[in-house]
Coordinates of C-alpha atoms in Angstrom, one line a residue:
Chain V
X1 CA 19.4 -3.3 -76.8
X2 CA 22.9 -1.7 -77.1
X3 CA 24.9 -2.1 -80.4
X4 CA 28.7 -2.5 -80.7
X5 CA 31.4 -3.8 -83.0
X6 CA 34.2 -6.1 -82.0
X7 CA 36.2 -8.7 -83.8
X8 CA 34.1 -7.9 -86.9
X9 CA 31.0 -8.9 -85.0
X10 CA 27.9 -6.9 -84.3
X11 CA 27.3 -7.2 -80.6
X12 CA 23.6 -6.6 -79.6
X13 CA 23.7 -6.4 -75.8
X14 CA 21.5 -6.2 -73.0
X15 CA 24.4 -4.8 -71.0
X16 CA 26.0 -1.4 -71.8
X17 CA 29.7 -1.9 -72.7
X18 CA 31.6 1.5 -72.6
X19 CA 34.6 -0.4 -73.5
X20 CA 33.3 -1.2 -76.9
X21 CA 32.7 0.8 -80.3
X22 CA 29.1 1.7 -80.8
X23 CA 27.6 1.1 -84.1
X24 CA 24.3 2.2 -85.9
X25 CA 21.3 0.2 -86.6
X26 CA 22.1 0.4 -90.3
X27 CA 25.5 -1.6 -89.5
X28 CA 23.4 -4.4 -88.3
X29 CA 22.1 -5.1 -91.9
X30 CA 23.8 -8.1 -93.4
X31 CA 26.3 -8.3 -90.6
X32 CA 27.3 -11.3 -88.4
X33 CA 25.7 -10.6 -85.2
X34 CA 25.9 -12.0 -81.5
X35 CA 23.7 -11.4 -78.7
X36 CA 24.5 -10.8 -75.1
X37 CA 21.8 -11.2 -72.6
X38 CA 21.0 -11.7 -69.0
X39 CA 19.5 -15.0 -67.8
X40 CA 19.2 -17.7 -65.3
X41 CA 21.7 -20.7 -66.2
X42 CA 21.6 -24.3 -64.9
X43 CA 24.2 -24.4 -62.0
X44 CA 25.0 -27.8 -62.9
X45 CA 26.0 -27.0 -66.5
X46 CA 24.9 -28.7 -69.8
X47 CA 23.1 -32.1 -70.6
X48 CA 25.7 -34.7 -71.7
X49 CA 28.7 -32.6 -72.2
X50 CA 31.3 -33.9 -74.5
X51 CA 34.2 -32.2 -72.7
X52 CA 34.4 -31.2 -69.1
X53 CA 37.1 -29.0 -67.4
X54 CA 37.3 -27.6 -64.0
X55 CA 35.2 -24.7 -64.7
X56 CA 33.7 -25.4 -68.0
X57 CA 31.6 -27.8 -69.9
X58 CA 31.3 -28.2 -73.8
X59 CA 29.2 -29.7 -76.3
X60 CA 29.2 -29.3 -80.1
X61 CA 27.1 -26.2 -80.0
X62 CA 27.6 -25.0 -76.4
X63 CA 30.0 -23.9 -74.0
X64 CA 29.2 -23.3 -70.3
X65 CA 31.5 -21.7 -67.8
X66 CA 31.1 -21.2 -64.0
X67 CA 33.5 -18.6 -62.4
X68 CA 32.7 -18.8 -58.6
X69 CA 31.9 -15.6 -57.2
X70 CA 31.5 -14.0 -60.5
X71 CA 29.0 -15.6 -62.9
X72 CA 28.0 -18.3 -65.0
X73 CA 28.1 -17.9 -68.6
X74 CA 26.7 -19.9 -71.7
X75 CA 27.7 -19.4 -75.2
X76 CA 25.3 -21.3 -77.7
X77 CA 25.9 -21.8 -81.4
X78 CA 28.8 -19.3 -81.6
X79 CA 26.4 -16.3 -81.6
X80 CA 24.4 -16.1 -78.3
X81 CA 25.8 -15.4 -74.8
X82 CA 23.9 -15.7 -71.6
X83 CA 25.2 -14.2 -68.5
X84 CA 24.0 -15.1 -65.1
X85 CA 25.9 -12.9 -62.7
X86 CA 26.3 -13.5 -58.8
X87 CA 24.0 -11.1 -57.1
X88 CA 25.4 -7.7 -56.2
X89 CA 28.4 -8.0 -58.6
X90 CA 29.6 -4.7 -59.9
X91 CA 29.0 -4.2 -63.6
X92 CA 32.7 -3.7 -64.6
X93 CA 33.4 -7.1 -63.2
X94 CA 30.8 -8.6 -65.3
X95 CA 31.7 -6.7 -68.4
X96 CA 35.3 -7.9 -68.0
X97 CA 34.6 -11.6 -67.8
X98 CA 32.1 -11.2 -70.8
X99 CA 34.7 -9.5 -73.0
X100 CA 37.4 -12.1 -71.9
X101 CA 36.0 -15.5 -71.1
X102 CA 32.8 -15.3 -73.2
X103 CA 34.3 -13.7 -76.2
X104 CA 37.0 -16.2 -76.2
X105 CA 34.5 -19.2 -75.8
X106 CA 32.5 -17.6 -78.7
X107 CA 35.6 -17.1 -80.9
X108 CA 36.8 -20.6 -80.5
X109 CA 33.2 -21.8 -81.3
X110 CA 33.4 -19.7 -84.5
X111 CA 36.8 -21.9 -85.1
X112 CA 39.0 -19.1 -84.9
X113 CA 42.6 -19.7 -83.6
X114 CA 43.1 -17.6 -80.4
X115 CA 46.3 -16.4 -79.0
X116 CA 47.0 -14.9 -75.6
X117 CA 48.6 -11.7 -76.9
X118 CA 48.5 -8.2 -78.3
X119 CA 48.8 -7.2 -81.8
X120 CA 50.4 -4.2 -83.4
X121 CA 49.9 -3.1 -87.0
X122 CA 53.0 -2.7 -89.4
X123 CA 51.9 -1.2 -92.9
X124 CA 49.8 -4.0 -94.5
X125 CA 50.7 -6.5 -91.8
X126 CA 50.7 -6.9 -88.2
X127 CA 52.8 -8.7 -85.5
X128 CA 51.7 -10.5 -82.4
X129 CA 53.3 -10.5 -78.9
X130 CA 52.4 -13.6 -77.0
X131 CA 53.9 -15.3 -73.9
X132 CA 52.9 -16.5 -70.4
X133 CA 51.4 -14.5 -67.7
X134 CA 53.4 -11.4 -66.7
X135 CA 55.7 -11.6 -69.6
X136 CA 54.9 -8.0 -70.9
X137 CA 52.5 -8.7 -73.9
X138 CA 50.3 -5.6 -73.1
X139 CA 53.3 -3.6 -71.7
X140 CA 55.2 -3.8 -74.9
X141 CA 52.2 -3.2 -77.2
X142 CA 51.5 -0.1 -75.1
X143 CA 55.2 0.9 -75.7
X144 CA 54.6 0.6 -79.4
X145 CA 51.5 2.7 -79.1
X146 CA 53.4 5.3 -77.4
X147 CA 55.8 5.4 -80.5
X148 CA 52.8 6.2 -82.7
X149 CA 52.0 2.5 -83.8
X150 CA 48.4 1.3 -84.0
X151 CA 47.1 -1.7 -82.3
X152 CA 44.4 -4.3 -83.4
X153 CA 43.9 -6.1 -80.2
X154 CA 45.1 -6.9 -76.7
X155 CA 44.5 -9.9 -74.6
X156 CA 42.7 -11.9 -77.2
X157 CA 44.5 -12.3 -80.6
X158 CA 41.9 -14.0 -83.1
X159 CA 43.6 -15.6 -86.2
X160 CA 41.2 -16.6 -89.1
X161 CA 41.6 -19.4 -91.6
X162 CA 43.7 -17.1 -93.9
X163 CA 46.1 -16.1 -91.1
X164 CA 44.6 -12.7 -90.8
X165 CA 44.2 -11.1 -87.2
X166 CA 40.9 -9.7 -86.5
X167 CA 40.4 -6.4 -84.7
X168 CA 39.5 -6.8 -81.3
X169 CA 38.6 -4.0 -78.4
X170 CA 39.9 -0.4 -78.8
X171 CA 42.1 -0.4 -75.7
X172 CA 45.1 -2.0 -74.0
X173 CA 44.9 -3.1 -70.4
X174 CA 47.8 -2.1 -68.3
X175 CA 48.8 -2.6 -64.6
X176 CA 49.6 0.5 -62.7
X177 CA 53.3 0.2 -62.8
X178 CA 53.5 -0.2 -66.5
X179 CA 50.9 2.6 -67.1
X180 CA 52.8 5.0 -65.0
X181 CA 56.2 4.3 -66.6
X182 CA 54.7 4.7 -70.1
X183 CA 53.4 8.0 -69.0
X184 CA 49.6 7.3 -68.8
X185 CA 47.6 9.0 -66.1
X186 CA 45.9 6.3 -64.3
X187 CA 43.6 8.9 -62.5
X188 CA 41.9 9.5 -65.9
X189 CA 41.5 5.8 -66.7
X190 CA 38.9 3.3 -66.0
X191 CA 39.9 0.4 -63.8
X192 CA 39.0 -2.8 -65.4
X193 CA 37.6 -3.9 -61.9
X194 CA 37.1 -1.9 -58.8
X195 CA 39.5 -4.2 -56.7
X196 CA 42.3 -4.4 -59.5
X197 CA 44.9 -1.7 -60.1
X198 CA 44.6 -2.5 -64.0
X199 CA 43.4 0.1 -66.3
X200 CA 41.8 0.4 -69.8
X201 CA 44.1 2.5 -72.1
X202 CA 42.0 3.8 -74.9
X203 CA 43.4 3.3 -78.4
X204 CA 41.3 6.2 -79.9
X205 CA 42.7 7.0 -83.3
X206 CA 45.4 4.3 -82.9
X207 CA 43.1 1.4 -83.0
X208 CA 43.3 -0.4 -86.5
X209 CA 39.9 -1.7 -87.0
X210 CA 40.2 -4.1 -90.0
X211 CA 42.0 -7.4 -90.5
X212 CA 45.7 -7.6 -91.2
X213 CA 47.8 -10.7 -92.3
X214 CA 50.0 -11.9 -89.5
X215 CA 53.7 -11.7 -90.3
X216 CA 55.7 -12.4 -87.0
X217 CA 54.7 -13.9 -83.6
X218 CA 57.2 -12.5 -80.8
X219 CA 57.1 -14.9 -78.0
X220 CA 57.9 -13.0 -74.8
X221 CA 59.4 -14.5 -71.7
X222 CA 61.3 -12.9 -68.7
X223 CA 64.8 -13.9 -67.4
X224 CA 67.1 -13.1 -64.7
X225 CA 69.8 -11.6 -67.0
X226 CA 70.3 -7.9 -67.7
X227 CA 70.4 -8.4 -71.5
X228 CA 67.5 -8.8 -74.0
X229 CA 67.8 -11.6 -76.3
X230 CA 65.9 -12.2 -79.5
X231 CA 66.2 -15.6 -81.0
X232 CA 64.6 -16.6 -84.4
X233 CA 63.0 -19.8 -84.4
X234 CA 63.1 -22.2 -87.4
X235 CA 61.1 -25.0 -88.7
X236 CA 59.1 -27.3 -86.5
X237 CA 60.7 -25.6 -83.6
X238 CA 58.0 -22.9 -84.2
X239 CA 55.2 -25.4 -83.2
X240 CA 55.7 -25.7 -79.5
X241 CA 55.6 -21.8 -78.7
X242 CA 52.6 -21.5 -80.9
X243 CA 51.0 -24.3 -79.2
X244 CA 51.8 -23.3 -75.7
X245 CA 50.2 -19.8 -76.4
X246 CA 47.2 -20.5 -78.1
X247 CA 43.9 -21.6 -76.6
X248 CA 42.9 -25.2 -76.7
X249 CA 40.3 -25.6 -79.5
X250 CA 39.1 -27.6 -82.5
X251 CA 42.1 -28.8 -84.6
X252 CA 44.6 -26.5 -82.6
X253 CA 47.4 -28.7 -83.5
X254 CA 46.7 -28.9 -87.1
X255 CA 46.1 -25.0 -87.3
X256 CA 49.3 -24.2 -85.4
X257 CA 51.2 -26.5 -87.7
X258 CA 49.9 -24.6 -90.7
X259 CA 50.5 -21.3 -88.9
X260 CA 54.1 -22.3 -88.4
X261 CA 54.6 -22.4 -92.1
X262 CA 53.1 -19.0 -92.5
X263 CA 54.7 -16.8 -90.0
X264 CA 58.0 -15.9 -88.5
X265 CA 58.6 -16.8 -84.8
X266 CA 60.9 -14.9 -82.6
X267 CA 61.7 -15.8 -79.0
X268 CA 62.3 -12.6 -76.9
X269 CA 63.9 -13.1 -73.4
X270 CA 64.0 -9.8 -71.4
X271 CA 64.3 -8.9 -67.8
X272 CA 60.9 -7.2 -67.3
X273 CA 62.5 -3.9 -65.8
X274 CA 60.1 -1.3 -67.3
X275 CA 63.3 1.0 -67.9
X276 CA 64.5 -1.6 -70.3
X277 CA 61.3 -1.2 -72.4
X278 CA 62.6 1.5 -74.8
X279 CA 65.5 -0.8 -75.6
X280 CA 63.4 -3.8 -76.0
X281 CA 61.2 -1.8 -78.4
X282 CA 64.2 -0.5 -80.4
X283 CA 65.5 -4.1 -80.8
X284 CA 62.3 -5.5 -82.1
X285 CA 61.9 -2.5 -84.6
X286 CA 65.2 -3.4 -85.9
X287 CA 64.2 -7.0 -86.2
X288 CA 61.1 -6.0 -88.5
X289 CA 63.5 -5.6 -91.4
X290 CA 64.5 -9.3 -91.1
X291 CA 60.9 -10.2 -91.8
X292 CA 60.4 -7.9 -94.7
X293 CA 58.6 -5.4 -92.5
X294 CA 59.2 -1.8 -92.6
X295 CA 59.1 0.2 -89.2
X296 CA 55.6 1.8 -89.7
X297 CA 56.8 5.3 -88.4
X298 CA 59.9 5.7 -90.6
Chain W
X1 CA 44.8 -49.8 -52.4
X2 CA 46.9 -46.7 -52.6
X3 CA 46.2 -44.4 -55.6
X4 CA 48.7 -44.5 -58.3
X5 CA 48.1 -41.1 -59.6
X6 CA 48.3 -37.9 -58.0
X7 CA 50.5 -35.0 -56.6
X8 CA 53.3 -35.2 -54.3
X9 CA 54.2 -31.7 -52.9
X10 CA 57.9 -30.7 -52.4
X11 CA 57.2 -28.2 -49.7
X12 CA 59.7 -25.9 -47.9
X13 CA 60.3 -22.5 -46.7
X14 CA 62.6 -20.7 -49.3
X15 CA 66.4 -21.7 -49.3
X16 CA 65.8 -25.0 -47.7
X17 CA 67.2 -27.4 -50.3
X18 CA 64.2 -27.8 -52.4
X19 CA 66.1 -27.1 -55.6
X20 CA 68.7 -29.5 -54.7
X21 CA 66.1 -32.1 -54.1
X22 CA 64.4 -31.7 -57.4
X23 CA 67.8 -32.0 -59.1
X24 CA 68.2 -35.1 -57.6
X25 CA 64.5 -36.4 -58.5
X26 CA 65.1 -35.3 -62.1
X27 CA 68.2 -37.3 -62.1
X28 CA 66.5 -40.5 -60.8
X29 CA 63.7 -40.0 -63.3
X30 CA 66.2 -39.8 -66.0
X31 CA 68.9 -42.4 -64.9
X32 CA 70.3 -43.2 -68.3
X33 CA 71.2 -39.7 -69.0
X34 CA 74.5 -38.1 -67.6
X35 CA 74.1 -35.0 -65.3
X36 CA 70.9 -33.3 -66.1
X37 CA 71.7 -29.7 -67.2
X38 CA 70.2 -27.0 -65.0
X39 CA 67.8 -25.9 -67.8
X40 CA 66.1 -29.2 -67.7
X41 CA 65.2 -29.2 -63.9
X42 CA 61.6 -29.3 -64.0
X43 CA 59.6 -31.7 -62.2
X44 CA 55.7 -30.5 -62.3
X45 CA 54.7 -26.8 -62.3
X46 CA 55.2 -25.0 -59.0
X47 CA 52.1 -24.6 -57.0
X48 CA 52.1 -20.9 -57.6
X49 CA 52.7 -21.1 -61.3
X50 CA 50.2 -18.8 -62.9
X51 CA 50.5 -20.5 -66.2
X52 CA 49.5 -23.8 -64.4
X53 CA 46.6 -22.1 -62.8
X54 CA 45.5 -20.6 -66.1
X55 CA 45.7 -23.5 -67.9
X56 CA 43.5 -25.3 -65.4
X57 CA 40.9 -22.6 -65.4
X58 CA 41.0 -22.4 -69.3
X59 CA 39.0 -19.4 -70.2
X60 CA 39.5 -17.6 -67.0
X61 CA 42.7 -15.3 -66.8
X62 CA 43.8 -15.4 -63.1
X63 CA 45.1 -11.9 -63.6
X64 CA 41.4 -10.6 -63.9
X65 CA 40.9 -12.2 -60.2
X66 CA 42.0 -10.6 -57.1
X67 CA 44.5 -12.5 -54.9
X68 CA 41.8 -13.6 -52.7
X69 CA 39.7 -14.8 -55.5
X70 CA 42.6 -16.8 -56.9
X71 CA 43.0 -18.4 -53.5
X72 CA 39.5 -19.5 -53.5
X73 CA 39.9 -21.4 -56.7
X74 CA 43.3 -23.0 -55.8
X75 CA 42.1 -26.0 -53.9
X76 CA 39.9 -27.0 -56.7
X77 CA 42.9 -26.4 -59.2
X78 CA 45.0 -28.8 -57.3
X79 CA 42.3 -31.3 -56.5
X80 CA 41.5 -31.4 -60.4
X81 CA 45.2 -31.7 -61.3
X82 CA 45.7 -34.5 -58.8
X83 CA 42.8 -36.5 -59.7
X84 CA 43.5 -36.0 -63.4
X85 CA 47.1 -36.8 -63.0
X86 CA 48.5 -39.4 -65.5
X87 CA 50.8 -41.1 -62.8
X88 CA 52.8 -39.4 -60.2
X89 CA 53.9 -35.7 -60.3
X90 CA 56.1 -33.7 -58.2
X91 CA 55.4 -30.0 -57.4
X92 CA 57.4 -27.6 -55.6
X93 CA 55.5 -25.4 -53.1
X94 CA 56.7 -22.6 -50.8
X95 CA 53.2 -21.6 -49.5
X96 CA 52.6 -22.3 -45.8
X97 CA 49.7 -24.7 -45.3
X98 CA 47.0 -22.3 -44.8
X99 CA 43.2 -22.5 -44.9
X100 CA 40.5 -20.2 -46.7
X101 CA 38.1 -18.3 -44.5
X102 CA 35.6 -21.4 -44.6
X103 CA 38.4 -23.7 -43.3
X104 CA 39.1 -25.3 -46.7
X105 CA 42.8 -26.1 -46.8
X106 CA 44.6 -24.3 -49.7
X107 CA 46.1 -27.6 -50.5
X108 CA 43.5 -30.3 -50.5
X109 CA 44.1 -33.9 -49.6
X110 CA 42.2 -35.1 -52.5
X111 CA 44.3 -35.9 -55.5
X112 CA 47.5 -35.5 -53.3
X113 CA 49.6 -38.5 -52.5
X114 CA 51.6 -36.7 -49.8
X115 CA 54.1 -33.8 -49.0
X116 CA 57.9 -34.1 -48.5
X117 CA 58.5 -31.2 -46.3
X118 CA 62.2 -30.0 -46.2
X119 CA 63.4 -28.2 -43.0
X120 CA 66.7 -26.3 -42.5
X121 CA 68.3 -24.7 -39.5
X122 CA 66.9 -21.0 -39.4
X123 CA 70.3 -19.9 -38.3
X124 CA 71.9 -21.2 -41.7
X125 CA 68.7 -20.3 -43.7
X126 CA 68.8 -16.8 -42.8
X127 CA 72.0 -16.2 -44.4
X128 CA 71.0 -17.9 -47.5
X129 CA 67.7 -16.0 -47.6
X130 CA 69.3 -12.7 -47.1
X131 CA 71.5 -13.3 -50.3
X132 CA 68.5 -14.5 -52.1
X133 CA 66.5 -11.5 -51.4
X134 CA 69.5 -9.2 -51.6
X135 CA 68.9 -7.7 -48.2
X136 CA 70.7 -7.6 -44.9
X137 CA 70.6 -10.4 -42.4
X138 CA 68.6 -8.4 -40.0
X139 CA 66.1 -7.6 -42.6
X140 CA 65.8 -11.3 -43.5
X141 CA 65.5 -12.2 -39.8
X142 CA 62.6 -9.9 -39.6
X143 CA 60.8 -11.3 -42.7
X144 CA 61.3 -14.9 -41.4
X145 CA 59.6 -13.7 -38.2
X146 CA 56.8 -12.0 -40.1
X147 CA 53.4 -13.8 -39.9
X148 CA 52.1 -11.8 -42.9
X149 CA 55.3 -12.3 -45.0
X150 CA 54.2 -13.3 -48.7
X151 CA 55.7 -13.4 -52.1
X152 CA 54.1 -12.0 -55.1
X153 CA 51.3 -9.8 -53.4
X154 CA 51.9 -6.5 -55.2
X155 CA 48.7 -4.8 -56.5
X156 CA 50.5 -2.9 -59.2
X157 CA 52.3 -5.2 -61.3
X158 CA 51.7 -8.6 -62.7
X159 CA 53.8 -11.7 -61.6
X160 CA 54.3 -15.1 -63.2
X161 CA 53.6 -16.5 -59.8
X162 CA 50.6 -16.3 -57.5
X163 CA 50.6 -14.7 -54.2
X164 CA 52.2 -17.1 -51.6
X165 CA 51.7 -16.7 -47.9
X166 CA 54.7 -17.9 -46.2
X167 CA 53.8 -17.0 -42.5
X168 CA 56.8 -16.8 -40.2
X169 CA 59.3 -19.6 -40.4
X170 CA 58.2 -21.4 -37.3
X171 CA 54.5 -21.0 -38.5
X172 CA 55.4 -22.5 -42.0
X173 CA 57.1 -25.6 -40.4
X174 CA 54.1 -26.0 -38.0
X175 CA 51.4 -25.6 -40.7
X176 CA 52.9 -28.4 -42.8
X177 CA 53.8 -30.7 -40.1
X178 CA 50.5 -30.3 -38.4
X179 CA 48.4 -30.5 -41.7
X180 CA 45.3 -32.7 -41.0
X181 CA 45.1 -35.9 -43.0
X182 CA 48.1 -35.0 -45.1
X183 CA 50.8 -37.6 -45.6
X184 CA 53.7 -35.6 -44.6
X185 CA 57.5 -36.8 -44.5
X186 CA 59.8 -34.2 -42.8
X187 CA 63.5 -34.2 -43.8
X188 CA 66.2 -32.0 -42.5
X189 CA 68.6 -30.4 -44.9
X190 CA 71.3 -31.3 -42.6
X191 CA 70.7 -34.9 -43.0
X192 CA 70.5 -34.4 -46.7
X193 CA 74.1 -33.0 -46.3
X194 CA 75.5 -35.2 -43.7
X195 CA 73.8 -38.5 -44.5
X196 CA 72.9 -38.2 -48.1
X197 CA 72.6 -41.6 -49.4
X198 CA 70.5 -42.6 -46.2
X199 CA 68.2 -39.4 -46.4
X200 CA 67.5 -39.4 -50.1
X201 CA 66.9 -43.2 -50.1
X202 CA 64.2 -42.4 -47.5
X203 CA 63.0 -39.5 -49.8
X204 CA 63.0 -41.6 -52.8
X205 CA 60.9 -44.3 -51.0
X206 CA 58.5 -41.8 -49.7
X207 CA 58.1 -40.2 -53.4
X208 CA 57.5 -43.7 -55.0
X209 CA 60.7 -43.4 -57.0
X210 CA 61.8 -46.8 -57.6
X211 CA 65.5 -46.3 -57.6
X212 CA 68.5 -48.4 -56.5
X213 CA 71.1 -47.5 -54.0
X214 CA 73.6 -47.1 -57.0
X215 CA 71.1 -44.9 -58.8
X216 CA 70.8 -42.7 -55.8
X217 CA 74.4 -42.3 -55.4
X218 CA 74.9 -41.5 -58.9
X219 CA 72.2 -39.0 -58.8
X220 CA 73.8 -37.3 -55.7
X221 CA 77.1 -37.2 -57.5
X222 CA 75.4 -35.5 -60.5
X223 CA 73.9 -33.0 -58.1
X224 CA 77.1 -32.1 -56.0
X225 CA 77.3 -28.3 -55.2
X226 CA 80.5 -28.0 -57.1
X227 CA 78.9 -29.2 -60.5
X228 CA 76.0 -27.0 -60.0
X229 CA 78.0 -24.0 -59.4
X230 CA 80.0 -24.8 -62.5
X231 CA 76.9 -25.3 -64.6
X232 CA 75.4 -22.0 -63.2
X233 CA 78.7 -20.1 -64.2
X234 CA 78.7 -21.4 -67.7
X235 CA 74.9 -21.5 -68.4
X236 CA 73.0 -19.5 -65.6
X237 CA 70.2 -20.7 -63.7
X238 CA 66.6 -19.7 -64.2
X239 CA 65.7 -19.7 -60.6
X240 CA 68.4 -17.1 -59.6
X241 CA 66.9 -13.9 -58.7
X242 CA 67.9 -11.0 -61.1
X243 CA 69.6 -8.7 -58.5
X244 CA 71.7 -11.8 -57.1
X245 CA 75.0 -12.9 -58.1
X246 CA 74.5 -16.6 -58.0
X247 CA 71.9 -19.1 -56.9
X248 CA 74.2 -21.9 -55.8
X249 CA 76.2 -20.3 -53.1
X250 CA 77.7 -22.5 -50.4
X251 CA 75.4 -25.0 -49.4
X252 CA 77.2 -25.9 -46.2
X253 CA 75.9 -26.6 -42.6
X254 CA 76.9 -24.4 -39.8
X255 CA 77.9 -21.3 -41.5
X256 CA 75.9 -19.3 -39.0
X257 CA 78.6 -19.8 -36.4
X258 CA 81.1 -17.6 -38.5
X259 CA 78.6 -15.3 -39.8
X260 CA 75.7 -14.1 -37.4
X261 CA 76.3 -11.9 -34.5
X262 CA 75.1 -13.0 -31.0
X263 CA 72.4 -10.6 -31.2
X264 CA 71.2 -12.1 -34.4
X265 CA 71.5 -15.6 -33.0
X266 CA 69.6 -14.5 -29.9
X267 CA 66.7 -13.0 -32.0
X268 CA 66.1 -16.1 -34.1
X269 CA 66.1 -18.5 -31.1
X270 CA 63.8 -16.1 -29.3
X271 CA 61.3 -16.3 -32.2
X272 CA 61.8 -19.7 -33.3
X273 CA 63.1 -21.8 -30.5
X274 CA 60.4 -24.2 -30.0
X275 CA 60.4 -25.4 -33.4
X276 CA 64.2 -25.4 -33.5
X277 CA 64.1 -27.8 -30.4
X278 CA 61.7 -30.0 -31.9
X279 CA 63.8 -30.8 -35.0
X280 CA 67.2 -30.9 -33.1
X281 CA 68.4 -27.4 -33.7
X282 CA 68.6 -26.7 -30.3
X283 CA 69.0 -29.0 -27.2
X284 CA 65.5 -29.4 -25.6
X285 CA 66.9 -28.0 -22.4
X286 CA 67.8 -24.6 -23.8

């Protein structure tokens, strides 16, 4: 069994995950553990599911997911993951879907509120970058990384009941174009899957490994104008972007409503030209002061 | 009994009047309002919207899949969305009607109420396409003749849209009009311009939009090119490509006579003549 730490959980895994931080046997004592193992799963799903989606089925205690051509996954009781991969599938692909799909299923079963997004530390707080596919969430987190900021998580932002964000995996995933623009040598980086030109960029000492209270949610979207626009969202106007960018789960509406009263929300519209990235980061850094946050590097 | 729920596809090669059609549809769906502003022009999600696909896949990020893997899932996504639709929804699509390796159509018939296919004279379309792509007319002619032409197929950066195979212009038309078991109505852009009330009435009827002649006339007035140009000047338009000055350009029929060279016309006719004849853009004896 391999032992790792992620989202403040101890992960005991039959599979090796070089993407994760290893931990010792003594770390397991009195810790919240989840297990990952290989096994055969029912191709038809669960008995009497309460909820059925295109690829998944759900009961009170279990989530089953079938990704055609990749694997089937089962999450039980919020702490057991079984993986049934398609024969011959490469290990990097198996790992990617466990880290993403399975972990998000597991964290939802543990009643965390999940955002699609990246989280950057600012002093004793953190800010999240969320938005639709291709809006630049990981790219902007990597730009902050380059400026010396620390990062809590990329891809899955997990928020607890006290509105603290949990530390995730110690890397950011960047597409080739963004990695090149930010000065990362992709020849030295691991691809997330052999067929995809998207890479793991290790956070190393810039991985912030403990929970921080969430202060601001920046909602990114791209537009066809040259300028960058930051717009503070007030009152109940915050609810829609929070709902749109969180995973569906138990009490999602209630929790987003509560979160709206706890955090600031800022809409960020930018042209997604990587040469505008420095300017975008400058503007967001200037915006931190509006929320009582100090630029972490000043 | 015909199904009351499902998807109507609003299908076209780019620059064939799809946005105009959708503006009219939104005006018909909201008859009590005044002219709908351009920021509210949204019928359903576009077929290639990565957000729509991701929301349907739930825990799976399409960005973690290859283009081919995503294509394998698209029929199931559309079938699911159509079969679980609450009523009728209208979705723009630029993809050609293509098939996966196992002969499954990318766009399934299940969950689908039909496809309204818009066609435009390629001689005019190419001018608009060249502006849209910010390329020369000759380059646009080549792209329209390229069976491998696709949007969103980079391997190096993410897009908010999935890869869309367009095929060549002729193949795009033929793919949709010959789609097996698909309820397809073809409308010519030129008829939308020259016989708008009659043409949009036929379209509204096909799309199950219960609209009176008066409502259609009002919607058409709200969607006049001059009004759209004015709105775009004031407020911008989200579908305008970043490197193009404006989306709503001229919207006229026959511009090709003043713009294209004889060599360009000849090239287009050589490549697309059969389909042009079939839809009245060339005499059948040509």
